[in-house]
Amino acid sequence: MRGTRAAVSALCTGPAAALLECDCAGYCSTCLEVMQRFLLLYATQQGQAKAIAEEICEKAVAHGFSADLHCMSESDKYDLKTETAPLVVVVSTTGTGDPPDTARRFVKRIQDKSLPPDFFAHLRYGLLGLGDSEYTYFCNGGKVIDRRLQELGARRFYDTGHADDCVGLELVVEPWIAGLWAALEKLFAPRGEGEMSAALTAAPGAPGATDPAGPEVLHVESQVAQLRLEDPGRKGPEASEENVASSAQSRAVPADAGPSLTRSVPPLAQAALSVPASPPDYLQVHLQEPAGQEERQESVPSADPVFQVPISKAVQLTTNDAVKTTLLMELDISKTDFSYQPGDAFNIICPNSDSEVQSLLQRLQLTDKREHRVLLEIKADTKKRGAALPQHIPQKCSLQFILTWCLEIRAVPKKVLLRALADCAGDPAERRRLQELSSSQGAADYSRFVRGAGASLPDLLLAFPSCRPPLGLLLEHLPKLQPRPYSCASSGLCRPGRLRFVFTVVEASGGAPAAPRRGLCTGWLAALAEPLLQAAPRAAQASGVQISISPRAAHSFHLPEDPSVPVVMVGPGAGIAPFIGFLEHREKLREQQPDARFGATWLFFGCRHRDRDYLFRDELRRFQERGTLTRLTVCFSREPPAGEAPAKYVQDGMRRHGAALARLLLREGGCVCVCGDAKNMAKDVNDALLEIISQEAGVDKLEAMKTLAALKEEARYLQDIWA
């Protein structure tokens, strides 16, 4: 904190200047009196929004502000109806465009149609939305809240930021936070002094700097080209002698060598860096002798009910020479209260790789204490504002249990962790490189070699051997190990007491220089399935292998309630999974209601090879023979053409049936359901639908987009997609 205050001394000419001589970290009554308060709310699904909100809270003190930080779900701790301070909101997006679970009640409250249009007329707010542009509804969690606040009379004091996890959240998050302080200064300044205050706080040309002749709301530029990430002449107030480029290091790099995770090249290698201050540590870790009690996975805190269920069956759906291995697994849920509908998803709670956990223990020099119980306390002298014990780490569980079940050790490290690791590197060159990756000048290298490469903590520790972080640092910075979602591939009506799902084993190369490895959950599931695949049916059912599952929040990816509504299903690869549940359910309903009217069911399925990865081929043929599946179009992307050029991808198959497809959707009131990859397939299918509607309805692209938007609003265009 002292380093931070010294860094901002040149900028703090207002209330923040009074804080510079105090070492209270903003806690004492004198500092609280001079600081301007704002309410800071976050809504998070996996911890990103929370981490960003905590960063804003930490930086607020140095700028003369006091942030009242709360999760959006903590409605008993704030009241927007009577709030007089500015509001700052950081909100993520989950699913295909939903607000995170922690914001659901908040959104429901503000969407009350009985609220008057001036309900929030007293509020001034700024909002930062997090999302992923690979999904159709980019940043929709933030957009829903932003739009509704506007409808209820709230006004922005700072332009909304939309950060894209596809290219790197930090590209928007960092300039948005940098510009926030000028916007708050302007808002708090006495009338007539706003422009001067903002000009003093915002550096010229920085995101958030104001133009006196410009609009009232400040703007954040999100274009990557305007960030000037590698300006070698840029020097920040927090630059220190330690941040100056090492000439010896630059001479040691061959002229023709390119940059890598462990090495930079000019101009970055010679730049003076604006390195952020080290994050304050706040956890005191005590390792106690093991007590000998049995530890179970149920010890991990969970907001949802967790069910231990046995695996009753495992089937490999692809041949051994297929490009990817896809498995079907069946779970016995007959002795639980777990229930589901076709189209639902559920969570699987998986552990970290045992080999990676053991390697981490060895690196921390704690192998001999892996069975010791971990007890955490907040350091009495911490400078971290609002420090709290991590809720995802249970007290008095063994160190090995915590590393196995509680921490996402494969998470891509945030810059704040890289900055902390830099202080733990004994080698000057390694320290410099970690500082570069955490600096604003090194943003491009961070995006390429850390985030883009999917580098994790084990990769970094392998790449920087002199870095020896203490256990407390990792417990402070590693996020919660997240459960992995999977689509239900069965119908409880057809298979009572059984739940089936499909997964493709992910074979990924780790961030350099780590060796290739399997996906965390799919690799673990594949290992569990191996003995079942080789066992006789009776032996498989008696194996006793169990996994932990939990329900996911209900969503709308379901069959229409009216069975007469036509359904078009689009699902290449493992995306076919929920549609097998749809077809099982529809077939059972047809048996139970022989006189009922059922609409057409179409399926567009895609795979690489007819004889290697045509999933559920026999089941689909039976659905067709029984009339449950009206039309099946299968596209093989890597089959050699024979005669007429085949439809290579599902969107090609859709175009070939464009006229009939448009009639089904636009005249017969049908719905279309898409499941699978968000990055390419979902966008290509969306483009194909636009083209089909435009061509068959005789309208331009804009009108076709409006039609497709209407289908989404009516829940007739549903997506269950993933990155």
XYZ file of C-alpha atoms in Angstrom:
723
model
C 0.000 0.000 0.000
C 2.866 2.396 0.722
C 4.196 1.866 -2.790
C 0.762 2.538 -4.241
C 0.365 5.784 -2.285
C 3.768 7.041 -3.276
C 2.896 6.252 -6.872
C -0.255 8.349 -6.872
C 1.172 11.259 -4.876
C 1.705 13.312 -8.008
C -1.914 12.867 -9.044
C -3.669 13.259 -5.702
C -4.451 16.942 -5.313
C -7.903 16.452 -3.818
C -9.242 14.243 -1.019
C -6.847 11.416 -1.836
C -3.905 13.556 -0.791
C -4.979 13.289 2.845
C -4.545 9.523 2.682
C -0.925 9.553 1.670
C 0.484 10.125 5.131
C -1.679 7.438 6.753
C -0.839 3.723 6.800
C -4.320 2.488 7.689
C -5.187 1.212 4.179
C -8.303 3.349 4.301
C -9.766 1.932 7.510
C -9.344 4.698 10.084
C -12.071 7.257 10.763
C -9.964 10.172 9.467
C -9.470 8.536 6.070
C -13.063 7.370 5.835
C -14.238 10.934 6.393
C -12.283 12.363 3.457
C -12.984 9.492 1.058
C -15.944 9.650 -1.282
C -18.122 6.535 -1.026
C -19.624 4.552 -3.898
C -21.572 1.300 -3.908
C -19.817 -1.523 -5.760
C -21.922 -4.564 -6.705
C -20.783 -7.662 -8.554
C -22.549 -10.711 -9.956
C -20.302 -13.630 -10.779
C -20.600 -17.225 -11.924
C -17.004 -18.446 -11.797
C -15.303 -15.665 -9.873
C -14.121 -13.329 -12.664
C -16.510 -10.477 -11.850
C -15.758 -10.811 -8.143
C -12.007 -10.612 -8.725
C -12.413 -7.502 -10.876
C -14.708 -5.871 -8.316
C -12.171 -6.601 -5.582
C -9.476 -5.008 -7.740
C -11.616 -1.880 -8.102
C -12.166 -1.867 -4.344
C -8.423 -2.107 -3.682
C -7.540 0.692 -6.110
C -10.307 2.990 -4.891
C -8.415 3.991 -1.735
C -5.411 5.308 -3.655
C -7.768 7.576 -5.611
C -9.551 8.937 -2.546
C -12.675 6.772 -2.725
C -14.254 4.185 -0.471
C -15.984 1.262 -2.184
C -18.844 -0.448 -0.365
C -18.430 -3.900 -1.926
C -21.215 -6.509 -2.015
C -22.291 -9.466 -4.088
C -25.522 -8.652 -5.902
C -27.189 -11.571 -4.111
C -26.591 -9.921 -0.684
C -29.750 -7.838 -0.931
C -29.892 -7.372 2.845
C -26.686 -5.301 2.755
C -27.717 -2.600 0.272
C -30.880 -0.884 -0.920
C -30.918 0.769 -4.327
C -34.265 2.424 -3.597
C -32.625 4.670 -0.989
C -29.025 4.649 -2.215
C -27.569 8.139 -2.672
C -23.993 7.195 -3.607
C -22.891 6.374 -7.173
C -23.353 2.748 -8.184
C -20.666 0.696 -9.946
C -21.670 -2.739 -11.225
C -19.488 -5.596 -12.530
C -21.552 -8.445 -13.948
C -20.682 -11.549 -15.941
C -22.738 -13.661 -18.324
C -23.391 -17.384 -18.065
C -24.939 -20.008 -20.305
C -25.792 -18.619 -23.726
C -26.602 -15.166 -22.390
C -28.104 -15.386 -18.918
C -27.204 -13.282 -15.882
C -25.138 -15.293 -13.382
C -26.942 -17.245 -10.689
C -25.971 -14.628 -8.096
C -27.915 -11.993 -10.082
C -31.100 -13.929 -10.810
C -33.104 -12.558 -7.876
C -31.859 -9.026 -8.498
C -32.887 -9.210 -12.164
C -36.253 -10.643 -11.250
C -36.856 -7.774 -8.820
C -35.965 -4.984 -11.215
C -37.967 -6.574 -14.047
C -41.161 -6.191 -12.045
C -43.542 -4.540 -14.533
C -45.302 -2.634 -11.756
C -42.219 -0.503 -11.012
C -42.666 3.140 -12.105
C -40.363 4.560 -14.800
C -38.701 6.892 -12.268
C -38.066 4.181 -9.684
C -34.270 4.602 -9.982
C -34.241 8.231 -11.143
C -31.980 9.078 -8.215
C -29.269 6.587 -9.264
C -26.086 7.402 -11.193
C -24.227 4.308 -12.258
C -21.432 2.777 -14.316
C -21.496 -0.839 -15.465
C -18.835 -3.240 -16.673
C -20.157 -6.355 -18.414
C -18.119 -9.530 -18.951
C -18.869 -11.929 -21.761
C -17.539 -14.052 -24.603
C -18.156 -13.050 -28.215
C -18.120 -16.703 -29.253
C -21.649 -16.831 -27.842
C -24.603 -15.264 -29.631
C -25.741 -13.115 -26.702
C -22.456 -11.353 -25.935
C -22.367 -9.717 -22.475
C -26.118 -10.192 -22.203
C -26.000 -10.531 -18.405
C -24.743 -6.954 -18.144
C -26.917 -5.681 -20.997
C -30.107 -6.924 -19.327
C -29.301 -5.036 -16.120
C -28.011 -1.961 -17.981
C -31.151 -1.684 -20.109
C -33.514 -2.155 -17.182
C -31.738 0.432 -15.003
C -32.161 2.906 -17.862
C -35.843 2.032 -18.223
C -36.332 2.747 -14.513
C -34.771 6.199 -14.731
C -31.169 5.556 -13.670
C -28.524 7.519 -15.584
C -24.974 6.593 -16.427
C -22.135 8.704 -15.102
C -19.681 6.504 -17.037
C -20.079 4.581 -20.262
C -20.767 0.849 -20.071
C -17.811 -1.409 -20.843
C -18.160 -4.791 -22.564
C -15.140 -7.030 -21.947
C -14.635 -10.034 -24.213
C -13.170 -13.203 -22.727
C -12.622 -14.483 -26.270
C -9.758 -12.043 -26.853
C -8.912 -11.157 -23.250
C -11.015 -9.419 -20.639
C -8.110 -7.205 -19.648
C -8.174 -5.369 -22.993
C -11.322 -3.564 -21.868
C -11.249 -4.103 -18.088
C -7.953 -2.303 -17.478
C -8.755 0.916 -19.390
C -12.306 0.890 -18.017
C -11.014 0.811 -14.433
C -8.381 3.445 -15.268
C -11.070 5.810 -16.533
C -13.475 5.147 -13.667
C -11.652 7.423 -11.244
C -11.931 10.464 -13.503
C -15.624 9.793 -13.955
C -16.149 9.557 -10.193
C -14.093 12.706 -9.590
C -16.258 14.576 -12.057
C -19.439 13.249 -10.457
C -18.356 14.220 -6.937
C -16.832 17.588 -7.906
C -18.699 20.797 -7.023
C -20.686 22.260 -9.885
C -18.450 24.133 -12.289
C -15.312 22.237 -11.308
C -16.121 18.911 -12.919
C -14.058 19.367 -16.039
C -10.990 20.505 -14.098
C -11.216 17.639 -11.605
C -11.570 15.090 -14.373
C -8.676 16.589 -16.291
C -6.463 16.342 -13.204
C -7.373 12.714 -12.585
C -7.318 11.320 -16.120
C -4.071 11.258 -18.032
C -4.262 12.886 -21.487
C -5.463 10.425 -24.069
C -6.253 7.758 -21.486
C -9.543 5.874 -21.660
C -12.014 7.874 -19.668
C -10.343 11.268 -20.191
C -12.900 13.967 -20.852
C -13.265 16.487 -23.594
C -14.778 19.686 -22.134
C -16.816 20.128 -25.293
C -17.823 16.486 -25.414
C -20.881 14.634 -24.066
C -21.648 14.290 -20.372
C -20.873 10.560 -20.289
C -17.244 9.443 -20.433
C -16.218 6.949 -23.093
C -14.030 3.872 -22.957
C -12.374 2.873 -26.198
C -12.318 -0.899 -26.542
C -10.447 -1.201 -29.829
C -7.240 -3.128 -29.347
C -5.371 -0.831 -31.741
C -6.039 2.168 -29.518
C -4.643 0.632 -26.354
C -1.004 1.195 -27.402
C -0.008 -1.857 -25.414
C 3.691 -1.844 -26.225
C 4.733 1.790 -26.173
C 8.413 1.523 -25.164
C 8.497 5.124 -24.044
C 5.548 4.865 -21.693
C 6.410 5.179 -18.019
C 3.861 4.810 -15.286
C 4.068 6.326 -11.822
C 4.658 2.874 -10.339
C 7.717 2.099 -12.431
C 10.770 1.301 -10.321
C 14.411 0.536 -10.868
C 13.555 -3.135 -10.769
C 11.283 -2.634 -13.792
C 13.971 -1.245 -16.094
C 14.831 -3.628 -18.922
C 17.937 -5.684 -18.433
C 20.430 -4.933 -21.176
C 22.199 -8.201 -20.412
C 18.977 -10.085 -20.995
C 18.347 -8.371 -24.329
C 21.909 -9.131 -25.467
C 21.495 -12.785 -24.506
C 18.548 -13.265 -26.868
C 19.612 -14.202 -30.416
C 18.644 -11.618 -32.991
C 16.432 -14.061 -34.898
C 14.750 -15.536 -31.806
C 11.079 -14.760 -31.353
C 9.238 -14.102 -28.112
C 7.918 -16.944 -25.968
C 6.383 -17.479 -22.553
C 9.804 -17.161 -20.926
C 11.415 -14.604 -23.234
C 10.584 -11.189 -24.627
C 12.125 -9.259 -27.509
C 12.501 -5.532 -28.154
C 10.757 -3.189 -27.800
C 9.169 -4.891 -24.767
C 12.474 -6.341 -23.584
C 13.940 -2.819 -23.421
C 10.861 -0.973 -22.154
C 10.450 0.675 -18.790
C 7.424 -1.096 -17.355
C 4.367 0.194 -15.561
C 4.162 -2.721 -13.157
C 1.205 -2.741 -10.788
C 1.838 -2.815 -7.062
C 2.141 -6.234 -5.464
C -1.229 -7.456 -4.212
C -1.372 -7.375 -0.410
C -1.248 -10.799 1.199
C -3.958 -11.520 3.723
C -4.016 -15.235 4.642
C -2.173 -16.753 7.567
C -1.760 -20.488 6.920
C -1.312 -22.995 9.754
C -0.542 -26.645 9.004
C -1.642 -28.946 11.805
C -0.807 -32.582 12.351
C -3.264 -34.941 10.620
C -6.176 -36.021 12.791
C -6.759 -39.294 10.980
C -10.386 -38.568 10.094
C -11.750 -39.718 6.738
C -12.199 -36.968 4.175
C -14.961 -37.113 1.598
C -15.722 -34.981 -1.405
C -18.929 -33.810 0.312
C -16.730 -31.555 2.443
C -16.450 -29.120 -0.478
C -18.936 -26.249 0.004
C -21.699 -26.200 -2.606
C -24.719 -23.960 -3.098
C -26.549 -26.808 -4.853
C -27.415 -30.266 -3.551
C -24.761 -32.843 -4.395
C -25.595 -36.468 -5.193
C -23.217 -39.414 -5.101
C -24.323 -41.739 -7.900
C -22.845 -44.956 -9.310
C -21.824 -45.366 -12.944
C -23.964 -48.174 -14.347
C -22.655 -48.254 -17.915
C -19.957 -46.851 -20.203
C -19.961 -47.230 -23.998
C -17.440 -45.972 -26.533
C -19.408 -44.419 -29.405
C -16.459 -43.923 -31.756
C -13.996 -46.350 -33.270
C -10.403 -46.512 -32.061
C -9.149 -44.785 -35.226
C -11.518 -41.821 -34.927
C -9.964 -38.348 -34.655
C -11.588 -37.898 -31.242
C -12.899 -40.391 -28.701
C -16.512 -39.960 -27.632
C -18.044 -41.944 -24.785
C -21.539 -42.413 -23.404
C -21.899 -42.867 -19.666
C -25.015 -43.892 -17.763
C -25.595 -43.012 -14.109
C -27.928 -44.711 -11.651
C -29.981 -41.959 -9.979
C -32.759 -44.275 -8.745
C -31.835 -43.833 -5.081
C -31.655 -40.033 -5.185
C -34.046 -37.098 -5.497
C -32.291 -35.948 -8.660
C -34.731 -35.284 -11.511
C -34.355 -33.796 -14.964
C -36.105 -33.035 -18.231
C -34.706 -33.765 -21.704
C -32.552 -30.760 -22.636
C -31.466 -30.078 -19.059
C -27.815 -29.971 -18.107
C -26.186 -31.061 -14.857
C -22.824 -30.543 -13.158
C -20.125 -33.133 -12.613
C -17.765 -32.427 -9.724
C -14.322 -33.625 -10.743
C -10.914 -33.549 -9.022
C -7.622 -32.141 -10.196
C -5.144 -34.547 -11.717
C -3.345 -36.496 -9.002
C -0.017 -36.189 -10.829
C -0.400 -32.400 -11.054
C -1.306 -32.173 -7.373
C 1.763 -34.220 -6.401
C 3.998 -32.084 -8.628
C 2.640 -28.934 -7.017
C 3.213 -30.320 -3.514
C 6.763 -31.179 -4.483
C 7.371 -27.687 -5.880
C 6.023 -26.124 -2.685
C 8.281 -28.491 -0.693
C 5.231 -29.724 1.180
C 5.093 -33.352 0.045
C 5.722 -34.594 3.572
C 2.868 -32.415 4.852
C 0.217 -33.320 2.296
C -1.908 -34.974 5.017
C -1.615 -32.008 7.393
C -4.794 -30.083 8.084
C -4.982 -26.520 6.781
C -6.267 -23.816 9.100
C -6.667 -20.299 7.672
C -6.840 -16.942 9.436
C -6.846 -13.341 8.240
C -3.522 -11.656 8.923
C -3.900 -9.014 11.597
C -1.691 -6.540 9.732
C -3.047 -7.106 6.212
C -3.518 -4.094 3.954
C -6.203 -5.805 1.905
C -9.540 -4.065 2.304
C -12.426 -6.356 3.200
C -10.191 -9.408 3.457
C -12.227 -12.566 4.012
C -11.519 -16.276 4.201
C -12.096 -18.042 0.860
C -15.488 -19.713 1.132
C -14.500 -22.529 -1.222
C -11.704 -23.756 1.090
C -13.058 -25.797 4.014
C -11.281 -25.434 7.323
C -9.174 -28.259 8.756
C -9.163 -30.395 5.616
C -5.872 -31.854 4.464
C -3.620 -29.936 2.102
C -3.887 -32.686 -0.495
C -7.695 -32.640 -0.287
C -7.769 -28.863 -0.830
C -5.440 -29.007 -3.828
C -7.418 -31.921 -5.263
C -11.029 -30.808 -4.791
C -11.129 -27.084 -4.035
C -8.717 -25.084 -6.225
C -8.694 -24.665 -10.014
C -4.974 -25.200 -10.463
C -5.376 -25.341 -14.252
C -7.035 -21.928 -14.403
C -5.310 -19.382 -16.642
C -3.567 -17.097 -14.118
C -4.766 -13.515 -13.923
C -2.215 -10.725 -14.116
C -2.429 -10.102 -10.389
C -1.163 -13.640 -9.756
C 1.661 -13.179 -12.266
C 2.625 -9.998 -10.430
C 2.687 -11.854 -7.123
C 4.719 -14.701 -8.650
C 7.285 -12.180 -9.913
C 8.153 -11.334 -6.318
C 8.764 -15.044 -5.663
C 11.245 -15.512 -8.535
C 14.876 -15.670 -7.455
C 16.309 -15.259 -10.951
C 16.312 -11.595 -12.127
C 15.526 -12.522 -15.742
C 12.569 -14.661 -14.682
C 11.345 -11.914 -12.362
C 11.564 -9.382 -15.184
C 9.612 -11.633 -17.564
C 6.817 -12.219 -15.036
C 6.675 -8.460 -14.467
C 6.398 -7.932 -18.218
C 3.502 -10.353 -18.466
C 1.672 -8.535 -15.658
C 2.325 -5.041 -17.032
C 0.269 -2.945 -19.407
C 3.142 -2.942 -21.913
C 3.171 -6.743 -21.917
C -0.572 -7.146 -22.537
C -0.038 -8.574 -26.025
C 2.448 -11.163 -24.742
C 0.115 -12.057 -21.873
C -2.729 -12.562 -24.321
C -0.591 -14.699 -26.626
C 1.570 -16.798 -24.306
C -0.551 -17.082 -21.172
C -4.185 -16.621 -21.985
C -4.136 -17.742 -25.621
C -1.938 -20.756 -24.867
C -4.086 -21.795 -21.907
C -1.067 -21.719 -19.615
C -1.802 -22.681 -16.023
C 0.021 -22.440 -12.708
C 1.819 -25.798 -13.244
C 2.981 -24.533 -16.658
C 4.317 -21.310 -15.157
C 6.147 -23.096 -12.353
C 7.744 -25.382 -14.923
C 8.707 -22.439 -17.130
C 10.107 -20.331 -14.267
C 12.022 -22.766 -12.032
C 13.333 -20.091 -9.646
C 9.780 -19.091 -8.697
C 8.832 -20.595 -5.331
C 5.538 -19.140 -4.134
C 4.354 -19.707 -0.573
C 1.238 -21.787 -0.037
C -0.726 -18.791 1.234
C -0.255 -16.932 -2.045
C -1.809 -19.794 -4.024
C -4.713 -20.123 -1.593
C -5.338 -16.389 -2.010
C -5.254 -16.315 -5.798
C -6.340 -19.679 -7.205
C -10.086 -19.688 -7.941
C -12.599 -22.302 -6.907
C -12.496 -25.578 -8.812
C -15.596 -25.345 -10.963
C -17.904 -28.264 -11.728
C -18.212 -29.155 -15.409
C -21.636 -29.039 -17.114
C -22.961 -31.803 -19.388
C -26.215 -32.170 -21.301
C -28.621 -34.939 -20.385
C -28.782 -37.442 -23.257
C -31.827 -39.377 -22.111
C -35.420 -39.064 -20.994
C -36.503 -39.951 -17.471
C -39.843 -40.948 -18.971
C -38.103 -43.555 -21.119
C -35.330 -44.503 -18.672
C -36.637 -44.034 -15.122
C -33.859 -43.877 -12.549
C -31.212 -43.494 -15.246
C -29.302 -40.482 -16.566
C -27.141 -40.689 -19.671
C -24.657 -38.152 -20.984
C -22.069 -37.959 -23.752
C -18.570 -36.500 -23.660
C -15.654 -36.204 -26.048
C -12.257 -36.745 -24.460
C -10.346 -33.482 -24.800
C -6.739 -33.931 -25.859
C -5.114 -30.530 -25.357
C -1.580 -29.293 -25.374
C -0.838 -27.362 -22.225
C 0.681 -23.938 -22.228
C 4.295 -24.228 -23.377
C 6.422 -25.932 -22.332
C 4.054 -28.429 -20.714
C 3.374 -31.748 -22.416
C -0.006 -32.524 -24.018
C -2.658 -33.557 -21.537
C -6.286 -34.555 -21.363
C -9.108 -32.297 -20.342
C -9.545 -32.196 -16.593
C -13.014 -33.722 -16.372
C -13.134 -35.708 -19.606
C -9.737 -37.259 -18.884
C -10.881 -38.240 -15.401
C -14.164 -39.679 -16.707
C -12.339 -41.613 -19.430
C -10.078 -43.182 -16.802
C -13.127 -44.173 -14.735
C -14.770 -45.642 -17.834
C -11.767 -47.725 -18.877
C -12.421 -50.765 -16.615
C -16.152 -50.592 -17.397
C -15.484 -50.713 -21.128
C -13.493 -53.901 -20.665
C -15.806 -55.584 -18.148
C -18.762 -57.868 -18.740
C -22.165 -56.131 -18.285
C -22.783 -57.612 -14.843
C -19.311 -56.696 -13.664
C -19.789 -53.138 -14.932
C -23.008 -52.721 -12.989
C -21.400 -54.085 -9.833
C -18.237 -52.009 -10.061
C -19.325 -49.501 -7.413
C -17.593 -46.572 -9.138
C -19.362 -43.347 -8.119
C -19.185 -39.711 -9.130
C -20.704 -36.541 -7.660
C -23.296 -34.585 -9.618
C -25.459 -31.551 -8.923
C -28.358 -29.939 -10.791
C -27.923 -26.804 -12.881
C -30.326 -23.895 -12.940
C -33.308 -24.630 -15.155
C -33.247 -23.108 -18.607
C -35.443 -23.085 -21.679
C -33.687 -25.671 -23.861
C -36.650 -28.042 -23.849
C -39.164 -29.562 -26.219
C -42.216 -27.334 -26.770
C -45.050 -28.110 -24.392
C -47.383 -28.604 -27.357
C -46.259 -31.861 -29.038
C -47.839 -30.766 -32.331
C -45.212 -28.022 -32.767
C -42.568 -29.041 -35.374
C -39.021 -29.273 -34.008
C -35.809 -28.797 -35.985
C -32.704 -30.072 -34.154
C -29.156 -29.122 -35.176
C -26.351 -30.911 -33.336
C -22.998 -31.963 -34.818
C -20.678 -34.216 -32.822
C -21.471 -34.486 -29.124
C -24.068 -31.761 -29.703
C -26.482 -34.545 -30.586
C -26.691 -35.541 -26.906
C -29.801 -33.586 -25.789
C -31.632 -34.526 -28.997
C -31.370 -38.220 -28.153
C -33.228 -37.294 -24.963
C -35.761 -35.316 -27.030
C -36.393 -38.262 -29.333
C -36.640 -40.784 -26.483
C -39.157 -38.533 -24.763
C -41.195 -37.934 -27.919
C -41.246 -41.650 -28.689
C -42.532 -42.511 -25.204
C -45.230 -39.843 -25.470
C -46.325 -41.309 -28.823
C -46.707 -44.708 -27.145
C -48.701 -43.235 -24.256
C -50.853 -40.958 -26.424
C -51.560 -42.859 -29.664
C -54.366 -40.493 -30.686
C -52.433 -37.262 -30.098
C -51.092 -35.129 -32.941
C -47.301 -34.833 -33.080
C -45.380 -32.346 -35.193
C -42.496 -33.115 -37.522
C -39.050 -33.741 -36.023
C -35.966 -32.995 -38.104
C -32.359 -33.624 -37.154
C -29.269 -32.185 -38.841
C -26.285 -34.129 -37.527
C -22.636 -33.759 -38.532
C -19.486 -35.825 -37.994
C -16.201 -36.481 -39.749
C -16.448 -40.062 -40.994
C -19.398 -42.345 -41.610
C -17.634 -45.390 -40.159
C -15.725 -43.781 -37.277
C -17.746 -41.163 -35.420
C -21.360 -41.424 -36.583
C -22.784 -41.257 -33.056
C -26.027 -43.112 -32.217
C -26.360 -44.409 -35.789
C -28.447 -47.458 -34.830
C -30.675 -45.482 -32.457
C -31.335 -42.811 -35.083
C -32.271 -45.470 -37.636
C -34.770 -46.958 -35.187
C -36.258 -43.532 -34.460
C -36.760 -43.085 -38.191
C -38.300 -46.523 -38.678
C -40.830 -45.866 -35.901
C -41.751 -42.435 -37.232
C -40.406 -40.575 -34.219
C -37.754 -38.885 -36.365
C -39.343 -37.433 -39.495
C -36.238 -36.355 -41.380
C -32.547 -37.094 -40.772
C -29.767 -35.253 -42.602
C -26.223 -36.392 -41.811
C -23.186 -34.462 -43.056
C -19.691 -35.989 -43.185
C -17.015 -33.309 -43.214
C -14.087 -35.545 -44.187
C -15.663 -38.092 -46.504
C -14.347 -37.981 -50.106
C -16.983 -36.627 -52.522
C -18.854 -39.198 -54.611
C -21.117 -37.915 -57.389
C -22.945 -34.784 -56.276
C -20.931 -32.708 -53.813
C -22.158 -33.772 -50.363
C -23.281 -31.423 -47.642
C -20.072 -31.036 -45.644
C -21.424 -29.323 -42.522
C -24.814 -29.070 -40.839
C -25.333 -25.544 -42.170
C -24.824 -26.894 -45.706
C -27.502 -29.511 -45.092
C -29.857 -26.823 -43.805
C -29.377 -24.734 -46.951
C -30.215 -27.733 -49.154
C -33.580 -27.996 -47.418
C -34.019 -24.242 -47.144
C -37.507 -23.973 -48.643
C -38.982 -26.737 -46.496
C -37.122 -25.458 -43.426
C -38.456 -21.922 -43.882
C -41.990 -23.260 -44.292
C -41.654 -25.288 -41.094
C -40.437 -22.302 -39.088
C -42.367 -19.399 -40.602
C -45.685 -20.934 -41.647
C -46.131 -23.916 -39.358
C -44.868 -22.266 -36.149
C -41.956 -24.648 -35.649
C -38.936 -24.137 -33.441
C -35.231 -24.729 -34.025
C -32.835 -26.043 -31.338
C -29.058 -25.800 -31.799
C -26.493 -27.584 -29.616
C -22.730 -27.673 -29.890
C -19.687 -25.506 -30.478
C -20.175 -21.762 -30.075
C -16.994 -20.661 -31.813
C -17.816 -21.740 -35.353
C -20.866 -23.956 -35.664
C -23.397 -21.794 -33.833
C -22.445 -18.704 -35.835
C -22.485 -20.609 -39.125
C -25.921 -22.060 -38.352
C -27.196 -18.595 -37.429
C -25.884 -17.226 -40.742
C -27.517 -20.103 -42.636
C -30.871 -19.386 -40.980
C -30.585 -15.694 -41.904
C -29.812 -16.634 -45.503
C -32.693 -19.110 -45.693
C -35.224 -16.680 -44.207
C -34.046 -13.861 -46.460
C -34.203 -15.988 -49.590
C -37.421 -17.895 -48.941
C -39.368 -14.979 -47.444
C -38.073 -12.512 -50.043
C -36.775 -9.989 -47.509
C -33.451 -8.225 -46.982
C -30.918 -9.287 -44.366
C -32.061 -6.690 -41.816
C -35.637 -7.945 -41.967
C -34.387 -11.536 -41.728
C -32.460 -10.577 -38.583
C -35.622 -9.125 -37.078
C -37.495 -12.340 -37.872
C -34.779 -14.436 -36.247
C -34.776 -12.125 -33.210
C -38.535 -12.603 -32.928
C -38.057 -16.382 -32.963
C -35.608 -16.013 -30.071
C -38.025 -13.818 -28.129
C -40.765 -16.408 -28.601
C -38.417 -19.209 -27.406
C -38.602 -20.783 -30.867
C -34.877 -20.416 -31.530
C -33.037 -22.134 -28.668
C -29.319 -22.637 -28.191
C -27.279 -24.839 -25.871
C -23.742 -23.995 -26.927
C -20.308 -23.956 -25.366
C -16.873 -22.532 -26.146
